[in-house]
Amino acid sequence: MLNVFAIYTFNTRGQCDLSFHTVSGRATSFPFSVKPRIPIMADAGSVEALLQLVEKADGGVDSLDVASRIGVDHQVIVGAVKSLQSLGDVISAEQRSSKHWELTEEGTELAEQGSHEARVFSSIPPEGLPQSELMKLSFGKIGFSKAMSNKWIRVDKSHEGGPRIFTSVESIQDQVREKLLLVQRGAALEEKDKNELKKRKLLAEVTVKSYWITRGSSFSTTLTKQETELTAEMIATGSWKDRKFKPYNFEAMGVAPDCGHLHPLMKVRTQFRQIFLEMGFSEMPTNNFIESSFWNFDSLFQPQQHPARDQHDTFFLSDPALAHDFPQDYLERVKRVHSEGGYGSQGYKYDWKMEEAQKNILRTHTTAVSARMLYKLAQQEKFTPVKYFSIDRVFRNETLDATHLAEFHQIEGVVADYGLTLGDLMGVLHQFFTKLGITKLRFKPAYNPYTEPSMEVFSYHEGLKKWVEVGNSGVFRPEMLLPMGLPEDVSVIAWGLSLERPTMIKYGINNIRELVGHKVNLQMVYDSPICRLDS
Amino acid sequence: MPTVGVKRDLLFNALGRTYTDEEFDELCFEFGLELDEITSEKEIISREQGDSKASGASDVILYKIDVPANRYDLLCLEGLVRGLQVFKNKLEAPRYTRVSPTTGEVQRLIITKETAAVRPHAVAAVLRNITFTKERYDSFIELQEKLHQNICRKRSLVAIGTHDLDTISGPFTYTARPPGDISFKPLNQTKEYTATQLMSLYKTDSHLRHYLHIIEDKPVYPIIYDSNGVVLSMPPIINGDHSKISLTTKNVFIECTATDLTKAKTVLDVMVTMFSQYCSRPFTVEEAEVVYPDGKTCIYPELAYRKEKLSGEFINRKVGISEPTEKIAQLLTRMCLLSQPTGAGDEIEVEIPPTRPDVIHACDIMEDAAVAYGFNNIIRTTPRTYTVANQFPINKLTELLRQDLAAAGFTEALNFALCSQEDIADKLCKKISDTRAVHISNPKTAEFQVARTTLLPGLLKTVAANRKMPLPLKLFEISDVVLKDESKDVGARNSRRFCAVYYNKSPGFEVIHGLLDRTMQLLEVKPAREQGYHIQAADDSTFFPGRCAEIFVHGKSVGRLGVLHPDVIGRFELSMPCSALEMDIEPFLGHTAETLLTHDVPMRETIKHIPPRQGHSQQPLPGPPASTKTVFGDLKTPEGLKALNDFLVDKSYVEGFVASQADVAVFDAVPSTPPQTLQHLRRWYNHIKSFQTDRARLPTTKTQFVLLNACPSSDHASDEDIDLFGSEDEAESAEMARIKEQRLAEYAAKKSKKPALIAKSSILLDVKPWDDETDMSKLEQCVRSVRMDGLLWGQSKLLPVGYGIKKLQIACVVEDDKVGTDVLEEAITAFEEHVQSVDVAAFNKI
């Protein structure tokens, strides 16, 4: 729990380094047991001395002044100021900055020993000095040229034994040194001189930051040490009553709890299940991804040449390629209604092939399970009304893009009862979508091979200011229901939608691959809020 | 859904008024169309090929309209306008008539027998004195293309050829010849090609190459000649250049060749009904005669009008409205279904025109009435269907577990059920042949080769895709895998799995192991060798040697956990150690009193919908059983068999651990060999059957399983053979209805004479003793000593309750009218010295 400590106590008022919690929002990001950095506390002596000076000075004191008066480095006083600031309003400190000229290292040397040229002048004896000798001196080179230009010395190049240097004036005045000494004493120089000395790197302008320190509202020369956290001991002894506590920084973020997370799509699925259960719908056993074409298409009166049964749209299996068991009597009736009609239908009038019905596929919709359920319902001694739902995976051999995957979740609702009307379907849809927070609905006539009437459900999208399709619905065809053996006056209404689309809208995800599959962005999973569909 | 592009101004011109985009969108919506896009040729080209190509293209505004896939009559401007005008009551639906040629000379198309091998059907018609304009001509060509793409299934079922009749002379011959023998100048080419050359020529044609496969490998190609040997077309690939139509064409010969005759007739009807509008006598079509190889002749187009009668009440009842009959007839007429009340009650006669082949049932007519009424004018009602909701147990368990696994610090992943072979085999150091995976025959990419047999690869791929996230990564998934399973009708089944991985700088086996312990705690399984769970070292190539254990629950293996093999880690492009757990969760399903739904359907029907065929009783049974009623229910019914099957899931014999007379008695009660779906029952049945010769010597039993007081129902089966759905055509139905009523009356009469079926229930009672010193055998004796009329005791067993106390669980069957549970409980609790309490553990109607 060191981290909490660090966040709330040491990073006071944003003056210290906040990198701790701004860089990483969560506790799990400290895998290598980083210890929080504790700032250097100013030593007590200087704090005390500072406070005494502040008490005496009415208008306040400058920290630089304080440093020189106490005789410590200015940084020590700065540390004392900061630690006092963290205690609340003991002092108030205003940062100031002042600029002044200071001698450089070379400048200081020159101020002490004279300028290079002056030293050259004074090092030449009356009999002169060979140039080579002079150049050996540390200041020789620079001093020589300067002294030459000042015409303090002359060179006799024709002298035997090489060039020799002689003084050419009696005495000199070392102005450079004088100016440097002036600066050292704090006096002002002319702008021209300043620039020249700056060019010779003997002077530099420095900015000094200091604090103007005045008494704060709770000024006191005696300090009580502030506690960082309440401890068990304080509670036991009651000492907390007498202690002062460091203020918390409420600007900082807390530490993320160490926990697991549910996937957003599954959170939405849970809500949809909940809605169906609230409406009295029983869950269908959709745990069979592999389905025969018979249950997926034929039993739904979807003709064998229907484009959805194409290789381009449906995944077929090579192993196990064929389904081997069917309710034979029912299969015969399905065959007949496709090829010849019956039950008041003209049928599709084509050559229905068993081989086509046997082909195993990955189911393209959960309606295949609804068909099985309705067939079983028809096998009951006596028909009982049912309401079924399912939310499970379906598969399409699609080309993938940002909004299409080869597998997605289908939500499906089915109601079977005597005498259900199209108005009932709309009423049930209205109730269902109201639970999703969608109240403005309208219906468009549509086509679907196994429902008649078929309706596309549109809802008004307040953001887009237009009607958007939210689902598909319809009344199952008699050609599908009657061969199963359901009573003639039983109607079955159904609707479906995808789970992914509402989830993408809910969580503002544009690319479906960031939501479903291994390319999921786990940070998105961690950060996703709870799912309340109706708000 | 097909999309039709029409020029907006042309459309408005034909509709006789202009609309704003919103108004037209609204009209489409109401009619079941969708104004998909408002665009122009220029916009389309600039979007697809860039702005530079688009300059100079037409910027006339186009409406792209989505048309329902079964409405072939709306696939062109002519049809759309006609449909909308009739819908808006601005036009009466035209009447399409077939006429004989004025010259008296009918165009003939003679089909030879060679076509049978490749494309056996053909139909034809003539549009006489037609006037094309540029727009009409374009629309004519476009409609053919739309039909080819949709109902013709990319020309495989039907192919359309249109010809300038004045350039050719009949009779025409539709035959099939070897490709080498066919030679002609195809449409828009300058020289003749043989069919073989054409096929290679069109290999590179962006449009035609899609159709080549239809005939490519056939020994003969279909071909149509005129009487002078001029080639009209080589369906379904290309027409001849000679007879091509142009803007000045006056008389059009249309032929459709097909593999599906019904569709060919429909296509021809749509073509001629749409474009006969432009003939000098609008909406008349000149007939053509098709001669079949057997000499039979047919006249086309059929242009058949079909009449249906239905009641106004039917429509009101199905839609949920209450409109007068007249009004309903008007609604239908607005949908091009000319209708009028017949006067007999609320009967309406509806005429279905040749343009509406989608109307095949009364429900289609009902839908049209609802569309004309306006879907959004129908009052939304709430059905009164009363139901009780049940969750699917495995999903319920999954939901509950997921919540707690997230609470245990693991994050849920959601991976695809399809993956590559490599993912489930090579990458896990396994052989694909060992996986029991189902294989997909037509995957577009390697990502969809198989259905996953394990959840592990998905989780490892999720880790790999999120390597940048802070460690450790703790992921789980509860989802289905798919395994081959011969016992299922489709040969495969789903299996619900739970998988978790821990990915960090150290393997963290203890973390995954801890998760297993927590999971078992959640599932109420204690750590114990026998009646609990334990793990035990196992060899598995996916895991690091010596770092894998198998999970056993109640002695059965349910999964594995361990530290992954470095090869596996590397193959998933990971770099850190990783431990994983994967197990089945279906074994942890509890028992429920609710009716369970499964997707297994009975393969033998219990309710006969079809009159039994003669010779029905081919397999004589080895003597009728004394009774089929048992404590498991009536074994003549699938419910009874199912109950017995469920009972036998974990038992070898009906009673005890050896075959006994109980088995023989129940065996005799099973009327025939049980179906494959009831595998446990089937296994037991075959086993007991093998005792046939010495069955008498089997030990006697303590309990009676077969109920002797069951009513004999010898003629019961025939009663159920009532034909509820026999009627297939209108004329017969009245007669059938009468017969049905008569039979129902007979049935009711017979039923009233028969003793009423006795309602029974099977009850499971929990009898709890006072303490661990209660003599349980004495207690059982006491319970069994309770005798009542209509009460039969069944199996019992002792179940541990805790602290050494055991409870007695005992089954019984009661007749509902005679024995109530309260009476029963009272009688048992009367044994005060032994019995502390009695609870009903399960109660099922038989």
mmCIF file with all atom_site columns, C-alpha atoms in Angstrom, chain B residues 522-648:
data_model
loop_
_atom_site.group_PDB
_atom_site.id
_atom_site.type_symbol
_atom_site.label_atom_id
_atom_site.label_alt_id
_atom_site.label_comp_id
_atom_site.label_asym_id
_atom_site.label_entity_id
_atom_site.label_seq_id
_atom_site.pdbx_PDB_ins_code
_atom_site.Cartn_x
_atom_site.Cartn_y
_atom_site.Cartn_z
_atom_site.occupancy
_atom_site.B_iso_or_equiv
_atom_site.pdbx_formal_charge
_atom_site.auth_seq_id
_atom_site.auth_comp_id
_atom_site.auth_asym_id
_atom_site.auth_atom_id
_atom_site.pdbx_PDB_model_num
ATOM 1   C CA . LEU B 1 522 ? -17.588 -22.705 -6.549  1.00 0.00 ? 522 LEU B CA 1
ATOM 2   C CA . LEU B 1 523 ? -18.856 -25.967 -7.991  1.00 0.00 ? 523 LEU B CA 1
ATOM 3   C CA . GLU B 1 524 ? -19.137 -27.543 -4.534  1.00 0.00 ? 524 GLU B CA 1
ATOM 4   C CA . VAL B 1 525 ? -16.598 -30.271 -5.191  1.00 0.00 ? 525 VAL B CA 1
ATOM 5   C CA . LYS B 1 526 ? -14.284 -31.035 -2.301  1.00 0.00 ? 526 LYS B CA 1
ATOM 6   C CA . PRO B 1 527 ? -10.651 -31.993 -2.620  1.00 0.00 ? 527 PRO B CA 1
ATOM 7   C CA . ALA B 1 528 ? -10.746 -35.768 -2.141  1.00 0.00 ? 528 ALA B CA 1
ATOM 8   C CA . ARG B 1 529 ? -9.639  -38.770 -4.120  1.00 0.00 ? 529 ARG B CA 1
ATOM 9   C CA . GLU B 1 530 ? -12.937 -40.626 -4.336  1.00 0.00 ? 530 GLU B CA 1
ATOM 10  C CA . GLN B 1 531 ? -15.917 -38.338 -3.756  1.00 0.00 ? 531 GLN B CA 1
ATOM 11  C CA . GLY B 1 532 ? -14.221 -35.139 -4.826  1.00 0.00 ? 532 GLY B CA 1
ATOM 12  C CA . TYR B 1 533 ? -11.486 -33.901 -7.107  1.00 0.00 ? 533 TYR B CA 1
ATOM 13  C CA . HIS B 1 534 ? -7.759  -34.431 -7.283  1.00 0.00 ? 534 HIS B CA 1
ATOM 14  C CA . ILE B 1 535 ? -4.995  -33.880 -9.779  1.00 0.00 ? 535 ILE B CA 1
ATOM 15  C CA . GLN B 1 536 ? -2.446  -36.380 -10.867 1.00 0.00 ? 536 GLN B CA 1
ATOM 16  C CA . ALA B 1 537 ? 0.669   -36.154 -13.053 1.00 0.00 ? 537 ALA B CA 1
ATOM 17  C CA . ALA B 1 538 ? 0.013   -36.765 -16.750 1.00 0.00 ? 538 ALA B CA 1
ATOM 18  C CA . ASP B 1 539 ? 1.889   -36.752 -20.043 1.00 0.00 ? 539 ASP B CA 1
ATOM 19  C CA . ASP B 1 540 ? 0.762   -34.202 -22.573 1.00 0.00 ? 540 ASP B CA 1
ATOM 20  C CA . SER B 1 541 ? 2.883   -32.860 -25.418 1.00 0.00 ? 541 SER B CA 1
ATOM 21  C CA . THR B 1 542 ? 1.363   -29.389 -25.057 1.00 0.00 ? 542 THR B CA 1
ATOM 22  C CA . PHE B 1 543 ? 2.838   -29.052 -21.592 1.00 0.00 ? 543 PHE B CA 1
ATOM 23  C CA . PHE B 1 544 ? 6.364   -28.940 -20.208 1.00 0.00 ? 544 PHE B CA 1
ATOM 24  C CA . PRO B 1 545 ? 7.463   -32.460 -19.262 1.00 0.00 ? 545 PRO B CA 1
ATOM 25  C CA . GLY B 1 546 ? 6.634   -33.193 -15.652 1.00 0.00 ? 546 GLY B CA 1
ATOM 26  C CA . ARG B 1 547 ? 4.602   -30.011 -15.315 1.00 0.00 ? 547 ARG B CA 1
ATOM 27  C CA . CYS B 1 548 ? 1.216   -31.309 -16.386 1.00 0.00 ? 548 CYS B CA 1
ATOM 28  C CA . ALA B 1 549 ? -1.541  -32.842 -14.315 1.00 0.00 ? 549 ALA B CA 1
ATOM 29  C CA . GLU B 1 550 ? -4.867  -34.357 -15.139 1.00 0.00 ? 550 GLU B CA 1
ATOM 30  C CA . ILE B 1 551 ? -7.950  -33.253 -13.227 1.00 0.00 ? 551 ILE B CA 1
ATOM 31  C CA . PHE B 1 552 ? -10.159 -36.010 -11.872 1.00 0.00 ? 552 PHE B CA 1
ATOM 32  C CA . VAL B 1 553 ? -13.617 -35.389 -10.491 1.00 0.00 ? 553 VAL B CA 1
ATOM 33  C CA . HIS B 1 554 ? -15.372 -38.329 -8.827  1.00 0.00 ? 554 HIS B CA 1
ATOM 34  C CA . GLY B 1 555 ? -12.806 -40.547 -10.493 1.00 0.00 ? 555 GLY B CA 1
ATOM 35  C CA . LYS B 1 556 ? -13.452 -39.213 -14.014 1.00 0.00 ? 556 LYS B CA 1
ATOM 36  C CA . SER B 1 557 ? -10.994 -37.124 -15.988 1.00 0.00 ? 557 SER B CA 1
ATOM 37  C CA . VAL B 1 558 ? -12.401 -33.699 -16.820 1.00 0.00 ? 558 VAL B CA 1
ATOM 38  C CA . GLY B 1 559 ? -9.366  -31.784 -18.042 1.00 0.00 ? 559 GLY B CA 1
ATOM 39  C CA . ARG B 1 560 ? -5.752  -30.794 -17.607 1.00 0.00 ? 560 ARG B CA 1
ATOM 40  C CA . LEU B 1 561 ? -3.598  -28.059 -16.210 1.00 0.00 ? 561 LEU B CA 1
ATOM 41  C CA . GLY B 1 562 ? 0.084   -27.333 -16.290 1.00 0.00 ? 562 GLY B CA 1
ATOM 42  C CA . VAL B 1 563 ? 2.952   -25.213 -17.508 1.00 0.00 ? 563 VAL B CA 1
ATOM 43  C CA . LEU B 1 564 ? 3.019   -24.879 -21.301 1.00 0.00 ? 564 LEU B CA 1
ATOM 44  C CA . HIS B 1 565 ? 5.832   -26.363 -23.311 1.00 0.00 ? 565 HIS B CA 1
ATOM 45  C CA . PRO B 1 566 ? 8.366   -23.759 -24.490 1.00 0.00 ? 566 PRO B CA 1
ATOM 46  C CA . ASP B 1 567 ? 7.725   -24.890 -28.089 1.00 0.00 ? 567 ASP B CA 1
ATOM 47  C CA . VAL B 1 568 ? 4.041   -24.045 -27.675 1.00 0.00 ? 568 VAL B CA 1
ATOM 48  C CA . ILE B 1 569 ? 4.908   -20.658 -26.200 1.00 0.00 ? 569 ILE B CA 1
ATOM 49  C CA . GLY B 1 570 ? 7.247   -19.963 -29.106 1.00 0.00 ? 570 GLY B CA 1
ATOM 50  C CA . ARG B 1 571 ? 4.763   -21.033 -31.753 1.00 0.00 ? 571 ARG B CA 1
ATOM 51  C CA . PHE B 1 572 ? 2.236   -18.549 -30.437 1.00 0.00 ? 572 PHE B CA 1
ATOM 52  C CA . GLU B 1 573 ? 4.925   -15.848 -30.622 1.00 0.00 ? 573 GLU B CA 1
ATOM 53  C CA . LEU B 1 574 ? 5.142   -15.458 -26.887 1.00 0.00 ? 574 LEU B CA 1
ATOM 54  C CA . SER B 1 575 ? 8.277   -15.089 -24.808 1.00 0.00 ? 575 SER B CA 1
ATOM 55  C CA . MET B 1 576 ? 7.291   -15.577 -21.170 1.00 0.00 ? 576 MET B CA 1
ATOM 56  C CA . PRO B 1 577 ? 6.385   -18.729 -19.255 1.00 0.00 ? 577 PRO B CA 1
ATOM 57  C CA . CYS B 1 578 ? 2.706   -19.510 -19.182 1.00 0.00 ? 578 CYS B CA 1
ATOM 58  C CA . SER B 1 579 ? 0.495   -21.926 -17.302 1.00 0.00 ? 579 SER B CA 1
ATOM 59  C CA . ALA B 1 580 ? -2.941  -23.028 -18.413 1.00 0.00 ? 580 ALA B CA 1
ATOM 60  C CA . LEU B 1 581 ? -6.018  -24.946 -17.375 1.00 0.00 ? 581 LEU B CA 1
ATOM 61  C CA . GLU B 1 582 ? -8.714  -26.434 -19.566 1.00 0.00 ? 582 GLU B CA 1
ATOM 62  C CA . MET B 1 583 ? -11.623 -28.584 -18.456 1.00 0.00 ? 583 MET B CA 1
ATOM 63  C CA . ASP B 1 584 ? -15.127 -29.687 -19.356 1.00 0.00 ? 584 ASP B CA 1
ATOM 64  C CA . ILE B 1 585 ? -17.858 -28.084 -17.305 1.00 0.00 ? 585 ILE B CA 1
ATOM 65  C CA . GLU B 1 586 ? -20.762 -30.193 -18.461 1.00 0.00 ? 586 GLU B CA 1
ATOM 66  C CA . PRO B 1 587 ? -20.052 -32.855 -15.780 1.00 0.00 ? 587 PRO B CA 1
ATOM 67  C CA . PHE B 1 588 ? -20.915 -30.223 -13.165 1.00 0.00 ? 588 PHE B CA 1
ATOM 68  C CA . LEU B 1 589 ? -24.464 -29.683 -14.337 1.00 0.00 ? 589 LEU B CA 1
ATOM 69  C CA . GLY B 1 590 ? -26.769 -30.136 -11.404 1.00 0.00 ? 590 GLY B CA 1
ATOM 70  C CA . HIS B 1 591 ? -30.049 -31.963 -11.509 1.00 0.00 ? 591 HIS B CA 1
ATOM 71  C CA . THR B 1 592 ? -33.155 -29.968 -12.086 1.00 0.00 ? 592 THR B CA 1
ATOM 72  C CA . ALA B 1 593 ? -36.844 -30.602 -11.769 1.00 0.00 ? 593 ALA B CA 1
ATOM 73  C CA . GLU B 1 594 ? -37.522 -28.489 -14.867 1.00 0.00 ? 594 GLU B CA 1
ATOM 74  C CA . THR B 1 595 ? -38.165 -30.077 -18.219 1.00 0.00 ? 595 THR B CA 1
ATOM 75  C CA . LEU B 1 596 ? -34.896 -30.083 -20.050 1.00 0.00 ? 596 LEU B CA 1
ATOM 76  C CA . LEU B 1 597 ? -34.695 -28.927 -23.636 1.00 0.00 ? 597 LEU B CA 1
ATOM 77  C CA . THR B 1 598 ? -32.239 -30.567 -25.967 1.00 0.00 ? 598 THR B CA 1
ATOM 78  C CA . HIS B 1 599 ? -31.800 -30.185 -29.682 1.00 0.00 ? 599 HIS B CA 1
ATOM 79  C CA . ASP B 1 600 ? -31.958 -33.950 -30.155 1.00 0.00 ? 600 ASP B CA 1
ATOM 80  C CA . VAL B 1 601 ? -35.217 -34.665 -31.897 1.00 0.00 ? 601 VAL B CA 1
ATOM 81  C CA . PRO B 1 602 ? -37.002 -38.005 -31.742 1.00 0.00 ? 602 PRO B CA 1
ATOM 82  C CA . MET B 1 603 ? -36.172 -39.838 -34.929 1.00 0.00 ? 603 MET B CA 1
ATOM 83  C CA . ARG B 1 604 ? -39.373 -41.835 -34.762 1.00 0.00 ? 604 ARG B CA 1
ATOM 84  C CA . GLU B 1 605 ? -42.640 -40.008 -34.643 1.00 0.00 ? 605 GLU B CA 1
ATOM 85  C CA . THR B 1 606 ? -45.023 -40.512 -31.806 1.00 0.00 ? 606 THR B CA 1
ATOM 86  C CA . ILE B 1 607 ? -47.906 -38.768 -33.473 1.00 0.00 ? 607 ILE B CA 1
ATOM 87  C CA . LYS B 1 608 ? -48.641 -40.097 -36.914 1.00 0.00 ? 608 LYS B CA 1
ATOM 88  C CA . HIS B 1 609 ? -49.548 -37.437 -39.386 1.00 0.00 ? 609 HIS B CA 1
ATOM 89  C CA . ILE B 1 610 ? -49.884 -39.745 -42.317 1.00 0.00 ? 610 ILE B CA 1
ATOM 90  C CA . PRO B 1 611 ? -52.253 -42.702 -42.618 1.00 0.00 ? 611 PRO B CA 1
ATOM 91  C CA . PRO B 1 612 ? -50.275 -45.876 -41.976 1.00 0.00 ? 612 PRO B CA 1
ATOM 92  C CA . ARG B 1 613 ? -49.155 -47.488 -45.162 1.00 0.00 ? 613 ARG B CA 1
ATOM 93  C CA . GLN B 1 614 ? -50.179 -51.062 -45.910 1.00 0.00 ? 614 GLN B CA 1
ATOM 94  C CA . GLY B 1 615 ? -47.811 -53.718 -44.728 1.00 0.00 ? 615 GLY B CA 1
ATOM 95  C CA . HIS B 1 616 ? -47.139 -51.548 -41.709 1.00 0.00 ? 616 HIS B CA 1
ATOM 96  C CA . SER B 1 617 ? -46.753 -54.481 -39.359 1.00 0.00 ? 617 SER B CA 1
ATOM 97  C CA . GLN B 1 618 ? -43.862 -56.078 -41.193 1.00 0.00 ? 618 GLN B CA 1
ATOM 98  C CA . GLN B 1 619 ? -41.867 -56.766 -38.082 1.00 0.00 ? 619 GLN B CA 1
ATOM 99  C CA . PRO B 1 620 ? -43.895 -59.003 -35.803 1.00 0.00 ? 620 PRO B CA 1
ATOM 100 C CA . LEU B 1 621 ? -42.902 -58.440 -32.221 1.00 0.00 ? 621 LEU B CA 1
ATOM 101 C CA . PRO B 1 622 ? -41.929 -61.453 -30.127 1.00 0.00 ? 622 PRO B CA 1
ATOM 102 C CA . GLY B 1 623 ? -45.306 -61.562 -28.425 1.00 0.00 ? 623 GLY B CA 1
ATOM 103 C CA . PRO B 1 624 ? -46.938 -58.489 -26.929 1.00 0.00 ? 624 PRO B CA 1
ATOM 104 C CA . PRO B 1 625 ? -45.558 -57.544 -23.543 1.00 0.00 ? 625 PRO B CA 1
ATOM 105 C CA . ALA B 1 626 ? -47.756 -58.111 -20.547 1.00 0.00 ? 626 ALA B CA 1
ATOM 106 C CA . SER B 1 627 ? -47.705 -54.439 -19.826 1.00 0.00 ? 627 SER B CA 1
ATOM 107 C CA . THR B 1 628 ? -45.721 -51.480 -21.020 1.00 0.00 ? 628 THR B CA 1
ATOM 108 C CA . LYS B 1 629 ? -46.399 -49.418 -17.926 1.00 0.00 ? 629 LYS B CA 1
ATOM 109 C CA . THR B 1 630 ? -43.508 -49.344 -15.505 1.00 0.00 ? 630 THR B CA 1
ATOM 110 C CA . VAL B 1 631 ? -42.246 -47.142 -12.753 1.00 0.00 ? 631 VAL B CA 1
ATOM 111 C CA . PHE B 1 632 ? -40.419 -45.278 -15.485 1.00 0.00 ? 632 PHE B CA 1
ATOM 112 C CA . GLY B 1 633 ? -43.665 -44.501 -17.255 1.00 0.00 ? 633 GLY B CA 1
ATOM 113 C CA . ASP B 1 634 ? -45.251 -46.149 -20.245 1.00 0.00 ? 634 ASP B CA 1
ATOM 114 C CA . LEU B 1 635 ? -42.457 -47.737 -22.250 1.00 0.00 ? 635 LEU B CA 1
ATOM 115 C CA . LYS B 1 636 ? -44.555 -47.480 -25.373 1.00 0.00 ? 636 LYS B CA 1
ATOM 116 C CA . THR B 1 637 ? -44.068 -43.729 -25.276 1.00 0.00 ? 637 THR B CA 1
ATOM 117 C CA . PRO B 1 638 ? -40.774 -41.994 -25.950 1.00 0.00 ? 638 PRO B CA 1
ATOM 118 C CA . GLU B 1 639 ? -41.059 -40.272 -22.578 1.00 0.00 ? 639 GLU B CA 1
ATOM 119 C CA . GLY B 1 640 ? -41.114 -43.621 -20.861 1.00 0.00 ? 640 GLY B CA 1
ATOM 120 C CA . LEU B 1 641 ? -38.160 -44.886 -22.846 1.00 0.00 ? 641 LEU B CA 1
ATOM 121 C CA . LYS B 1 642 ? -36.323 -41.662 -22.216 1.00 0.00 ? 642 LYS B CA 1
ATOM 122 C CA . ALA B 1 643 ? -36.913 -41.981 -18.484 1.00 0.00 ? 643 ALA B CA 1
ATOM 123 C CA . LEU B 1 644 ? -35.612 -45.511 -18.521 1.00 0.00 ? 644 LEU B CA 1
ATOM 124 C CA . ASN B 1 645 ? -32.647 -44.426 -20.626 1.00 0.00 ? 645 ASN B CA 1
ATOM 125 C CA . ASP B 1 646 ? -31.857 -41.649 -18.156 1.00 0.00 ? 646 ASP B CA 1
ATOM 126 C CA . PHE B 1 647 ? -32.119 -44.128 -15.314 1.00 0.00 ? 647 PHE B CA 1
ATOM 127 C CA . LEU B 1 648 ? -29.612 -46.383 -17.029 1.00 0.00 ? 648 LEU B CA 1
#
